[in-house]
mmCIF file of C-alpha atoms in Angstrom:
data_model
loop_
_atom_site.group_PDB
_atom_site.id
_atom_site.type_symbol
_atom_site.label_atom_id
_atom_site.label_comp_id
_atom_site.label_asym_id
_atom_site.label_seq_id
_atom_site.Cartn_x
_atom_site.Cartn_y
_atom_site.Cartn_z
ATOM 1 C CA UNK A 1 -117.485 -177.138 -33.057
ATOM 2 C CA UNK A 2 -117.169 -173.923 -35.061
ATOM 3 C CA UNK A 3 -113.709 -172.946 -36.302
ATOM 4 C CA UNK A 4 -114.899 -169.336 -36.527
ATOM 5 C CA UNK A 5 -115.836 -169.307 -32.833
ATOM 6 C CA UNK A 6 -112.557 -170.972 -31.880
ATOM 7 C CA UNK A 7 -110.613 -168.387 -33.854
ATOM 8 C CA UNK A 8 -112.520 -165.592 -32.119
ATOM 9 C CA UNK A 9 -111.706 -167.030 -28.677
ATOM 10 C CA UNK A 10 -108.043 -167.402 -29.670
ATOM 11 C CA UNK A 11 -107.877 -163.793 -30.837
ATOM 12 C CA UNK A 12 -109.481 -162.598 -27.609
ATOM 13 C CA UNK A 13 -107.134 -164.652 -25.432
ATOM 14 C CA UNK A 14 -104.004 -163.521 -27.280
ATOM 15 C CA UNK A 15 -105.111 -159.911 -26.860
ATOM 16 C CA UNK A 16 -105.831 -160.427 -23.150
ATOM 17 C CA UNK A 17 -102.503 -162.204 -22.622
ATOM 18 C CA UNK A 18 -100.523 -159.359 -24.141
ATOM 19 C CA UNK A 19 -102.015 -157.029 -21.502
ATOM 20 C CA UNK A 20 -101.739 -159.381 -18.524
ATOM 21 C CA UNK A 21 -98.372 -158.566 -16.964
ATOM 22 C CA UNK A 22 -98.861 -160.995 -14.081
ATOM 23 C CA UNK A 23 -99.230 -164.011 -16.358
ATOM 24 C CA UNK A 24 -96.301 -162.954 -18.528
ATOM 25 C CA UNK A 25 -94.167 -162.597 -15.400
ATOM 26 C CA UNK A 26 -95.331 -166.016 -14.158
ATOM 27 C CA UNK A 27 -94.258 -167.647 -17.418
ATOM 28 C CA UNK A 28 -90.860 -165.957 -17.475
ATOM 29 C CA UNK A 29 -90.037 -166.128 -13.756
ATOM 30 C CA UNK A 30 -88.502 -169.605 -13.637
ATOM 31 C CA UNK A 31 -86.411 -169.283 -16.837
ATOM 32 C CA UNK A 32 -85.028 -165.954 -15.584
ATOM 33 C CA UNK A 33 -84.251 -167.349 -12.120
ATOM 34 C CA UNK A 34 -82.619 -170.405 -13.649
ATOM 35 C CA UNK A 35 -80.478 -168.207 -15.900
ATOM 36 C CA UNK A 36 -79.348 -166.176 -12.882
ATOM 37 C CA UNK A 37 -78.382 -169.327 -10.945
ATOM 38 C CA UNK A 38 -76.665 -170.702 -14.023
ATOM 39 C CA UNK A 39 -74.527 -167.591 -14.465
ATOM 40 C CA UNK A 40 -73.669 -167.435 -10.763
ATOM 41 C CA UNK A 41 -72.966 -171.118 -10.106
ATOM 42 C CA UNK A 42 -71.872 -172.703 -13.379
ATOM 43 C CA UNK A 43 -68.155 -172.525 -12.491
ATOM 44 C CA UNK A 44 -68.461 -173.235 -8.790
ATOM 45 C CA UNK A 45 -70.849 -175.975 -7.793
ATOM 46 C CA UNK A 46 -71.997 -178.637 -10.246
ATOM 47 C CA UNK A 47 -73.984 -180.515 -7.570
ATOM 48 C CA UNK A 48 -76.079 -177.435 -6.822
ATOM 49 C CA UNK A 49 -76.790 -176.991 -10.514
ATOM 50 C CA UNK A 50 -77.738 -180.663 -10.830
ATOM 51 C CA UNK A 51 -80.414 -180.056 -8.173
ATOM 52 C CA UNK A 52 -81.525 -176.578 -9.271
ATOM 53 C CA UNK A 53 -82.027 -177.375 -12.959
ATOM 54 C CA UNK A 54 -84.646 -180.155 -12.604
ATOM 55 C CA UNK A 55 -86.301 -178.337 -9.705
ATOM 56 C CA UNK A 56 -86.844 -175.066 -11.567
ATOM 57 C CA UNK A 57 -87.809 -176.675 -14.880
ATOM 58 C CA UNK A 58 -90.302 -178.997 -13.169
ATOM 59 C CA UNK A 59 -91.815 -176.137 -11.171
ATOM 60 C CA UNK A 60 -92.188 -174.127 -14.373
ATOM 61 C CA UNK A 61 -93.860 -176.931 -16.326
ATOM 62 C CA UNK A 62 -96.139 -177.948 -13.435
ATOM 63 C CA UNK A 63 -96.876 -174.805 -11.413
ATOM 64 C CA UNK A 64 -97.095 -172.068 -14.052
ATOM 65 C CA UNK A 65 -99.976 -173.670 -16.036
ATOM 66 C CA UNK A 66 -101.996 -174.291 -12.855
ATOM 67 C CA UNK A 67 -101.726 -170.659 -11.767
ATOM 68 C CA UNK A 68 -102.214 -169.243 -15.282
ATOM 69 C CA UNK A 69 -105.259 -171.329 -16.198
ATOM 70 C CA UNK A 70 -106.991 -170.851 -12.849
ATOM 71 C CA UNK A 71 -106.359 -167.101 -12.996
ATOM 72 C CA UNK A 72 -107.658 -166.678 -16.565
ATOM 73 C CA UNK A 73 -110.823 -168.722 -16.048
ATOM 74 C CA UNK A 74 -111.671 -167.151 -12.682
ATOM 75 C CA UNK A 75 -111.190 -163.689 -14.185
ATOM 76 C CA UNK A 76 -113.563 -164.532 -17.051
ATOM 77 C CA UNK A 77 -116.120 -165.807 -14.537
ATOM 78 C CA UNK A 78 -115.813 -162.783 -12.267
ATOM 79 C CA UNK A 79 -116.159 -160.294 -15.118
ATOM 80 C CA UNK A 80 -119.069 -162.242 -16.623
ATOM 81 C CA UNK A 81 -117.382 -162.645 -20.002
ATOM 82 C CA UNK A 82 -117.520 -166.453 -19.785
ATOM 83 C CA UNK A 83 -121.304 -166.366 -19.435
ATOM 84 C CA UNK A 84 -121.590 -163.811 -22.254
ATOM 85 C CA UNK A 85 -119.461 -165.980 -24.559
ATOM 86 C CA UNK A 86 -121.548 -169.071 -23.824
ATOM 87 C CA UNK A 87 -124.780 -167.152 -24.445
ATOM 88 C CA UNK A 88 -123.450 -165.624 -27.682
ATOM 89 C CA UNK A 89 -123.007 -168.961 -29.438
ATOM 90 C CA UNK A 90 -119.560 -170.005 -28.275
ATOM 91 C CA UNK A 91 -119.879 -173.356 -26.537
ATOM 92 C CA UNK A 92 -117.763 -174.451 -23.601
ATOM 93 C CA UNK A 93 -115.560 -176.776 -25.649
ATOM 94 C CA UNK A 94 -114.660 -173.971 -28.064
ATOM 95 C CA UNK A 95 -113.926 -171.603 -25.206
ATOM 96 C CA UNK A 96 -111.741 -173.920 -23.137
ATOM 97 C CA UNK A 97 -109.948 -175.225 -26.230
ATOM 98 C CA UNK A 98 -109.202 -171.637 -27.250
ATOM 99 C CA UNK A 99 -107.865 -170.798 -23.790
ATOM 100 C CA UNK A 100 -105.827 -174.008 -23.750
ATOM 101 C CA UNK A 101 -104.244 -173.421 -27.177
ATOM 102 C CA UNK A 102 -103.398 -169.803 -26.360
ATOM 103 C CA UNK A 103 -101.815 -170.515 -22.982
ATOM 104 C CA UNK A 104 -100.152 -173.675 -24.325
ATOM 105 C CA UNK A 105 -98.419 -171.588 -26.992
ATOM 106 C CA UNK A 106 -97.063 -169.067 -24.492
ATOM 107 C CA UNK A 107 -96.079 -171.710 -21.947
ATOM 108 C CA UNK A 108 -94.249 -173.836 -24.509
ATOM 109 C CA UNK A 109 -92.420 -170.776 -25.876
ATOM 110 C CA UNK A 110 -91.370 -169.889 -22.327
ATOM 111 C CA UNK A 111 -89.549 -173.252 -22.059
ATOM 112 C CA UNK A 112 -87.229 -172.420 -24.991
ATOM 113 C CA UNK A 113 -84.407 -171.040 -22.746
ATOM 114 C CA UNK A 114 -84.057 -174.457 -21.121
ATOM 115 C CA UNK A 115 -82.932 -176.042 -24.379
ATOM 116 C CA UNK A 116 -79.932 -173.716 -24.435
ATOM 117 C CA UNK A 117 -79.190 -173.729 -20.701
ATOM 118 C CA UNK A 118 -79.303 -177.527 -20.519
ATOM 119 C CA UNK A 119 -77.282 -177.826 -23.752
ATOM 120 C CA UNK A 120 -79.502 -180.668 -24.961
ATOM 121 C CA UNK A 121 -78.947 -182.797 -28.021
ATOM 122 C CA UNK A 122 -81.742 -183.331 -30.554
ATOM 123 C CA UNK A 123 -83.166 -186.479 -28.929
ATOM 124 C CA UNK A 124 -83.096 -184.919 -25.468
ATOM 125 C CA UNK A 125 -84.663 -181.727 -26.796
ATOM 126 C CA UNK A 126 -87.541 -183.645 -28.374
ATOM 127 C CA UNK A 127 -88.050 -185.542 -25.121
ATOM 128 C CA UNK A 128 -88.175 -182.302 -23.155
ATOM 129 C CA UNK A 129 -90.641 -180.878 -25.689
ATOM 130 C CA UNK A 130 -92.872 -183.936 -25.296
ATOM 131 C CA UNK A 131 -92.873 -184.029 -21.497
ATOM 132 C CA UNK A 132 -93.347 -180.242 -21.380
ATOM 133 C CA UNK A 133 -96.469 -180.658 -23.506
ATOM 134 C CA UNK A 134 -97.723 -183.491 -21.279
ATOM 135 C CA UNK A 135 -96.995 -181.552 -18.089
ATOM 136 C CA UNK A 136 -98.678 -178.381 -19.328
ATOM 137 C CA UNK A 137 -101.698 -180.382 -20.519
ATOM 138 C CA UNK A 138 -102.191 -182.115 -17.144
ATOM 139 C CA UNK A 139 -101.623 -178.921 -15.180
ATOM 140 C CA UNK A 140 -103.997 -177.006 -17.446
ATOM 141 C CA UNK A 141 -106.822 -179.368 -16.484
ATOM 142 C CA UNK A 142 -105.995 -178.971 -12.809
ATOM 143 C CA UNK A 143 -105.835 -175.183 -13.174
ATOM 144 C CA UNK A 144 -109.160 -175.177 -15.016
ATOM 145 C CA UNK A 145 -110.772 -177.095 -12.153
ATOM 146 C CA UNK A 146 -109.549 -174.501 -9.656
ATOM 147 C CA UNK A 147 -110.690 -171.662 -11.921
ATOM 148 C CA UNK A 148 -114.209 -173.089 -12.157
ATOM 149 C CA UNK A 149 -114.473 -173.867 -8.435
ATOM 150 C CA UNK A 150 -113.063 -170.557 -7.134
ATOM 151 C CA UNK A 151 -115.648 -167.847 -6.482
ATOM 152 C CA UNK A 152 -113.307 -164.935 -7.246
ATOM 153 C CA UNK A 153 -109.767 -164.071 -8.310
ATOM 154 C CA UNK A 154 -108.830 -163.502 -4.670
ATOM 155 C CA UNK A 155 -110.010 -166.992 -3.754
ATOM 156 C CA UNK A 156 -108.306 -168.597 -6.757
ATOM 157 C CA UNK A 157 -104.917 -167.425 -5.529
ATOM 158 C CA UNK A 158 -105.402 -169.030 -2.129
ATOM 159 C CA UNK A 159 -106.257 -172.341 -3.809
ATOM 160 C CA UNK A 160 -103.928 -172.463 -6.825
ATOM 161 C CA UNK A 161 -100.761 -171.476 -4.937
ATOM 162 C CA UNK A 162 -100.745 -174.308 -2.355
ATOM 163 C CA UNK A 163 -102.056 -176.884 -4.865
ATOM 164 C CA UNK A 164 -99.392 -176.002 -7.440
ATOM 165 C CA UNK A 165 -96.693 -176.017 -4.762
ATOM 166 C CA UNK A 166 -97.723 -179.453 -3.506
ATOM 167 C CA UNK A 167 -97.857 -180.948 -7.004
ATOM 168 C CA UNK A 168 -94.683 -179.170 -8.123
ATOM 169 C CA UNK A 169 -92.540 -179.635 -5.016
ATOM 170 C CA UNK A 170 -93.598 -183.151 -4.029
ATOM 171 C CA UNK A 171 -91.097 -184.799 -6.435
ATOM 172 C CA UNK A 172 -88.229 -182.887 -4.799
ATOM 173 C CA UNK A 173 -89.447 -183.650 -1.266
ATOM 174 C CA UNK A 174 -89.814 -187.337 -2.123
ATOM 175 C CA UNK A 175 -86.024 -187.495 -2.462
ATOM 176 C CA UNK A 176 -85.904 -187.370 1.344
ATOM 177 C CA UNK A 177 -88.768 -189.765 2.110
ATOM 178 C CA UNK A 178 -89.384 -193.259 0.754
ATOM 179 C CA UNK A 179 -93.061 -193.050 1.748
ATOM 180 C CA UNK A 180 -93.560 -189.847 -0.222
ATOM 181 C CA UNK A 181 -91.709 -191.409 -3.137
ATOM 182 C CA UNK A 182 -94.144 -194.317 -3.260
ATOM 183 C CA UNK A 183 -97.097 -191.912 -3.463
ATOM 184 C CA UNK A 184 -95.523 -189.399 -5.840
ATOM 185 C CA UNK A 185 -94.497 -192.132 -8.313
ATOM 186 C CA UNK A 186 -98.105 -192.115 -9.530
ATOM 187 C CA UNK A 187 -98.134 -188.350 -10.130
ATOM 188 C CA UNK A 188 -97.264 -186.879 -13.517
ATOM 189 C CA UNK A 189 -95.044 -184.300 -11.827
ATOM 190 C CA UNK A 190 -92.777 -187.028 -10.384
ATOM 191 C CA UNK A 191 -92.288 -188.644 -13.781
ATOM 192 C CA UNK A 192 -91.486 -185.265 -15.346
ATOM 193 C CA UNK A 193 -88.998 -184.432 -12.586
ATOM 194 C CA UNK A 194 -87.244 -187.783 -13.037
ATOM 195 C CA UNK A 195 -86.878 -187.213 -16.773
ATOM 196 C CA UNK A 196 -85.556 -183.683 -16.410
ATOM 197 C CA UNK A 197 -83.121 -184.770 -13.701
ATOM 198 C CA UNK A 198 -81.851 -187.485 -16.029
ATOM 199 C CA UNK A 199 -80.871 -184.849 -18.588
ATOM 200 C CA UNK A 200 -78.079 -183.790 -16.217
ATOM 201 C CA UNK A 201 -77.009 -187.403 -15.633
ATOM 202 C CA UNK A 202 -78.065 -189.903 -18.283
ATOM 203 C CA UNK A 203 -80.892 -189.762 -20.825
ATOM 204 C CA UNK A 204 -83.750 -192.235 -20.352
ATOM 205 C CA UNK A 205 -86.581 -193.153 -22.680
ATOM 206 C CA UNK A 206 -90.279 -192.719 -21.968
ATOM 207 C CA UNK A 207 -91.871 -196.128 -21.402
ATOM 208 C CA UNK A 208 -95.424 -197.378 -21.786
ATOM 209 C CA UNK A 209 -95.778 -197.268 -17.990
ATOM 210 C CA UNK A 210 -94.968 -193.553 -18.039
ATOM 211 C CA UNK A 211 -97.601 -192.902 -20.704
ATOM 212 C CA UNK A 212 -100.134 -194.861 -18.633
ATOM 213 C CA UNK A 213 -99.361 -192.681 -15.584
ATOM 214 C CA UNK A 214 -99.593 -189.501 -17.679
ATOM 215 C CA UNK A 215 -102.842 -190.688 -19.272
ATOM 216 C CA UNK A 216 -104.446 -191.685 -15.960
ATOM 217 C CA UNK A 217 -103.553 -188.317 -14.416
ATOM 218 C CA UNK A 218 -104.988 -186.386 -17.367
ATOM 219 C CA UNK A 219 -108.184 -188.471 -17.549
ATOM 220 C CA UNK A 220 -108.731 -188.137 -13.788
ATOM 221 C CA UNK A 221 -108.331 -184.343 -13.980
ATOM 222 C CA UNK A 222 -110.577 -184.161 -17.069
ATOM 223 C CA UNK A 223 -113.349 -186.156 -15.389
ATOM 224 C CA UNK A 224 -113.108 -184.050 -12.247
ATOM 225 C CA UNK A 225 -113.239 -180.907 -14.390
ATOM 226 C CA UNK A 226 -116.452 -182.052 -16.117
ATOM 227 C CA UNK A 227 -118.028 -182.893 -12.757
ATOM 228 C CA UNK A 228 -117.278 -179.520 -11.144
ATOM 229 C CA UNK A 229 -118.163 -177.668 -14.365
ATOM 230 C CA UNK A 230 -121.599 -179.232 -14.514
ATOM 231 C CA UNK A 231 -122.065 -178.735 -10.781
ATOM 232 C CA UNK A 232 -121.599 -175.011 -11.269
ATOM 233 C CA UNK A 233 -124.617 -174.973 -13.554
ATOM 234 C CA UNK A 234 -122.811 -174.714 -16.891
ATOM 235 C CA UNK A 235 -123.385 -177.568 -19.333
ATOM 236 C CA UNK A 236 -120.712 -178.556 -21.825
ATOM 237 C CA UNK A 237 -123.171 -178.207 -24.653
ATOM 238 C CA UNK A 238 -124.592 -175.020 -26.078
#
């Protein structure tokens, strides 16, 4: 892997991100909405806030990366720039790592308001940072799969929106169904929701079982990504 090529991809992605108003809005939407609810409800209804906080933060960590990654990759495919980059000496690993690092930076920065709104202590803040990184990483793989599979940017929206909503909202819906809870317990989004909800009640530690669930989700998405990527006729080597 060439550091020069990776740096070039990073520079390109940062430049593209600064001009992409839709992605910037997607990253800021949930923090802004949460701030509005916080200002409106903080003195009136603690129970509503206890539900809204974990819901919005989980949706941000889970849904935003899926939509952002799928949109960026499908746009590169549609414009032909992905093929040009691969033919110009940038291999697939360098490209996807560059996209991941760029979007990871913006997505992690967009979670900063939560640390102030949730009034977290140092240990809780580090936990939120860790699970945000894990959530964004898993969702980035899922978004990349959609971006590779989708034939156009129009199609990617019809796929990424329902998928991100199912993954992001399932933990909240499982509160009302024991059957859904049993299934969602093996999803990374459920574990993240449980941790964020605990910040409003009582802090819990991440166990080895949680890391196993996170790892299995990420590996499954990564393997599926490699399968669909190769199926589309693009090898992971130069």
